[in-house]
Short mmCIF file of N, CA and C in Angstrom, two decimals:
data_model
loop_
_atom_site.label_atom_id
_atom_site.label_comp_id
_atom_site.label_asym_id
_atom_site.label_seq_id
_atom_site.Cartn_x
_atom_site.Cartn_y
_atom_site.Cartn_z
N MET F 245 77.12 91.19 102.02
CA MET F 245 77.99 90.52 101.01
C MET F 245 79.45 90.96 101.46
N ARG F 246 80.29 90.01 101.63
CA ARG F 246 81.67 90.29 102.10
C ARG F 246 82.69 89.49 101.21
N TYR F 247 83.84 90.17 101.04
CA TYR F 247 84.91 89.55 100.20
C TYR F 247 86.25 90.23 100.64
N GLN F 248 87.16 89.30 101.05
CA GLN F 248 88.55 89.76 101.38
C GLN F 248 88.54 90.91 102.47
N GLY F 249 87.56 90.83 103.37
CA GLY F 249 87.55 91.80 104.38
C GLY F 249 86.78 93.07 104.12
N TYR F 250 86.23 93.14 102.91
CA TYR F 250 85.45 94.31 102.47
C TYR F 250 83.98 93.87 102.44
N ALA F 251 83.14 94.86 102.78
CA ALA F 251 81.68 94.68 102.73
C ALA F 251 81.05 95.55 101.68
N ALA F 252 79.95 95.12 101.12
CA ALA F 252 79.22 95.82 100.09
C ALA F 252 78.01 96.51 100.72
N ARG F 253 77.78 97.72 100.31
CA ARG F 253 76.48 98.45 100.53
C ARG F 253 75.69 98.32 99.32
N ILE F 254 74.49 97.69 99.37
CA ILE F 254 73.68 97.41 98.10
C ILE F 254 72.35 98.05 98.16
N GLU F 255 71.92 98.55 97.02
CA GLU F 255 70.54 99.14 96.82
C GLU F 255 70.05 98.58 95.53
N TYR F 256 68.75 98.56 95.37
CA TYR F 256 68.16 98.15 94.11
C TYR F 256 67.44 99.41 93.41
N SER F 257 67.75 99.50 92.14
CA SER F 257 67.21 100.59 91.41
C SER F 257 66.06 100.09 90.52
N ASP F 258 64.86 100.49 90.91
CA ASP F 258 63.71 100.09 90.06
C ASP F 258 63.83 100.68 88.66
N ASP F 259 64.29 101.97 88.62
CA ASP F 259 64.40 102.66 87.33
C ASP F 259 65.30 101.90 86.33
N ASP F 260 66.40 101.37 86.85
CA ASP F 260 67.34 100.69 86.00
C ASP F 260 67.19 99.22 86.01
N GLY F 261 66.48 98.64 86.98
CA GLY F 261 66.41 97.18 87.03
C GLY F 261 67.68 96.54 87.43
N LEU F 262 68.49 97.19 88.24
CA LEU F 262 69.84 96.76 88.69
C LEU F 262 70.00 96.80 90.16
N PHE F 263 70.82 95.91 90.62
CA PHE F 263 71.37 96.03 91.98
C PHE F 263 72.56 96.87 91.88
N ILE F 264 72.76 97.87 92.69
CA ILE F 264 73.90 98.80 92.67
C ILE F 264 74.56 98.78 93.94
N GLY F 265 75.84 98.63 93.92
CA GLY F 265 76.64 98.50 95.21
C GLY F 265 77.91 99.33 95.22
N HIS F 266 78.33 99.67 96.40
CA HIS F 266 79.50 100.31 96.67
C HIS F 266 80.29 99.60 97.80
N ILE F 267 81.57 99.70 97.83
CA ILE F 267 82.30 99.16 98.93
C ILE F 267 82.14 100.08 100.17
N ALA F 268 81.68 99.50 101.21
CA ALA F 268 81.40 100.26 102.41
C ALA F 268 82.61 100.48 103.36
N GLY F 269 82.60 101.52 104.06
CA GLY F 269 83.57 101.71 105.09
C GLY F 269 85.01 102.22 104.69
N ILE F 270 85.10 102.66 103.34
CA ILE F 270 86.41 103.24 102.93
C ILE F 270 86.07 104.61 102.17
N ARG F 271 87.02 105.42 102.14
CA ARG F 271 86.82 106.71 101.48
C ARG F 271 86.84 106.62 100.02
N ASP F 272 87.68 105.76 99.41
CA ASP F 272 87.72 105.58 97.97
C ASP F 272 86.24 105.20 97.48
N VAL F 273 85.83 105.71 96.45
CA VAL F 273 84.48 105.28 95.89
C VAL F 273 84.71 104.25 94.82
N ILE F 274 84.14 103.05 95.17
CA ILE F 274 84.26 101.92 94.27
C ILE F 274 82.86 101.35 94.10
N GLY F 275 82.31 101.44 92.87
CA GLY F 275 81.00 100.94 92.68
C GLY F 275 80.97 99.77 91.70
N PHE F 276 79.83 99.11 91.69
CA PHE F 276 79.63 97.91 90.93
C PHE F 276 78.14 97.67 90.76
N HIS F 277 77.73 96.86 89.77
CA HIS F 277 76.27 96.59 89.65
C HIS F 277 76.01 95.26 88.93
N GLY F 278 74.81 94.80 89.13
CA GLY F 278 74.46 93.57 88.36
C GLY F 278 72.97 93.39 88.34
N GLU F 279 72.51 92.56 87.39
CA GLU F 279 71.04 92.35 87.25
C GLU F 279 70.54 91.24 88.15
N SER F 280 71.34 90.44 88.69
CA SER F 280 70.97 89.40 89.66
C SER F 280 72.01 89.33 90.75
N VAL F 281 71.64 88.65 91.79
CA VAL F 281 72.53 88.51 92.96
C VAL F 281 73.79 87.88 92.63
N SER F 282 73.79 86.90 91.80
CA SER F 282 75.06 86.22 91.40
C SER F 282 75.93 87.10 90.50
N GLU F 283 75.32 87.90 89.67
CA GLU F 283 76.03 88.85 88.82
C GLU F 283 76.62 89.94 89.74
N LEU F 284 75.85 90.44 90.71
CA LEU F 284 76.31 91.44 91.62
C LEU F 284 77.48 91.00 92.38
N ARG F 285 77.39 89.69 92.92
CA ARG F 285 78.53 89.17 93.71
C ARG F 285 79.77 89.08 92.85
N GLY F 286 79.72 88.67 91.65
CA GLY F 286 80.90 88.61 90.73
C GLY F 286 81.45 89.97 90.52
N ALA F 287 80.50 91.00 90.31
CA ALA F 287 80.97 92.32 90.06
C ALA F 287 81.71 92.93 91.35
N PHE F 288 81.15 92.55 92.46
CA PHE F 288 81.68 93.02 93.79
C PHE F 288 83.14 92.42 93.97
N GLU F 289 83.23 91.13 93.77
CA GLU F 289 84.58 90.52 93.89
C GLU F 289 85.58 91.11 92.88
N GLU F 290 85.08 91.28 91.65
CA GLU F 290 86.00 91.89 90.66
C GLU F 290 86.40 93.33 91.03
N ALA F 291 85.47 94.05 91.59
CA ALA F 291 85.80 95.45 92.04
C ALA F 291 86.84 95.50 93.14
N VAL F 292 86.69 94.57 94.06
CA VAL F 292 87.70 94.49 95.21
C VAL F 292 89.00 94.06 94.54
N ASP F 293 89.05 93.05 93.78
CA ASP F 293 90.31 92.60 93.18
C ASP F 293 90.96 93.69 92.40
N ASP F 294 90.21 94.41 91.58
CA ASP F 294 90.71 95.54 90.79
C ASP F 294 91.27 96.65 91.65
N TYR F 295 90.56 96.93 92.70
CA TYR F 295 90.91 97.93 93.65
C TYR F 295 92.29 97.62 94.28
N LEU F 296 92.38 96.38 94.74
CA LEU F 296 93.68 95.98 95.38
C LEU F 296 94.85 95.96 94.37
N ALA F 297 94.56 95.57 93.14
CA ALA F 297 95.63 95.45 92.10
C ALA F 297 96.07 96.87 91.79
N THR F 298 95.09 97.78 91.61
CA THR F 298 95.40 99.20 91.37
C THR F 298 96.28 99.78 92.40
N CYS F 299 95.87 99.58 93.63
CA CYS F 299 96.70 100.11 94.79
C CYS F 299 98.09 99.66 94.70
N GLU F 300 98.22 98.32 94.48
CA GLU F 300 99.56 97.72 94.42
C GLU F 300 100.38 98.34 93.24
N LYS F 301 99.71 98.55 92.10
CA LYS F 301 100.44 99.11 90.93
C LYS F 301 100.84 100.59 91.21
N LEU F 302 100.05 101.28 91.94
CA LEU F 302 100.39 102.67 92.30
C LEU F 302 101.34 102.78 93.52
N GLY F 303 101.65 101.66 94.17
CA GLY F 303 102.43 101.67 95.31
C GLY F 303 101.82 102.32 96.48
N ARG F 304 100.54 102.19 96.60
CA ARG F 304 99.65 102.78 97.63
C ARG F 304 98.99 101.71 98.43
N GLU F 305 99.02 101.96 99.78
CA GLU F 305 98.29 101.02 100.68
C GLU F 305 96.80 101.08 100.58
N PRO F 306 96.14 99.96 100.23
CA PRO F 306 94.68 100.04 100.11
C PRO F 306 94.04 100.39 101.41
N GLN F 307 92.94 101.15 101.38
CA GLN F 307 92.22 101.46 102.57
C GLN F 307 91.53 100.21 103.03
N ARG F 308 91.36 100.07 104.35
CA ARG F 308 90.67 98.94 104.95
C ARG F 308 89.45 99.50 105.64
N PRO F 309 88.36 98.72 105.64
CA PRO F 309 87.09 99.22 106.25
C PRO F 309 87.36 99.53 107.70
N VAL F 310 86.63 100.54 108.19
CA VAL F 310 86.74 100.94 109.58
C VAL F 310 86.02 99.79 110.43
N SER F 311 86.63 99.29 111.45
CA SER F 311 85.97 98.29 112.33
C SER F 311 85.39 98.96 113.49
N HIS F 312 84.22 98.42 113.87
CA HIS F 312 83.50 98.98 115.09
C HIS F 312 83.48 97.88 116.13
#
């Protein structure tokens, strides 16, 4: 799953019945979750948008994923 140049690392938690994701390739820890793939995608996009908005508000350059 990708959005605005960021990729998601996703796992499924049987205990919680949720997909749990984190933005991959950056040091900042940004997590999101959803009960379905469509809910997870929406949460991922919202997390990226919130991260970029927070960085802008703080006057900080957002981290970009490491390219290989």
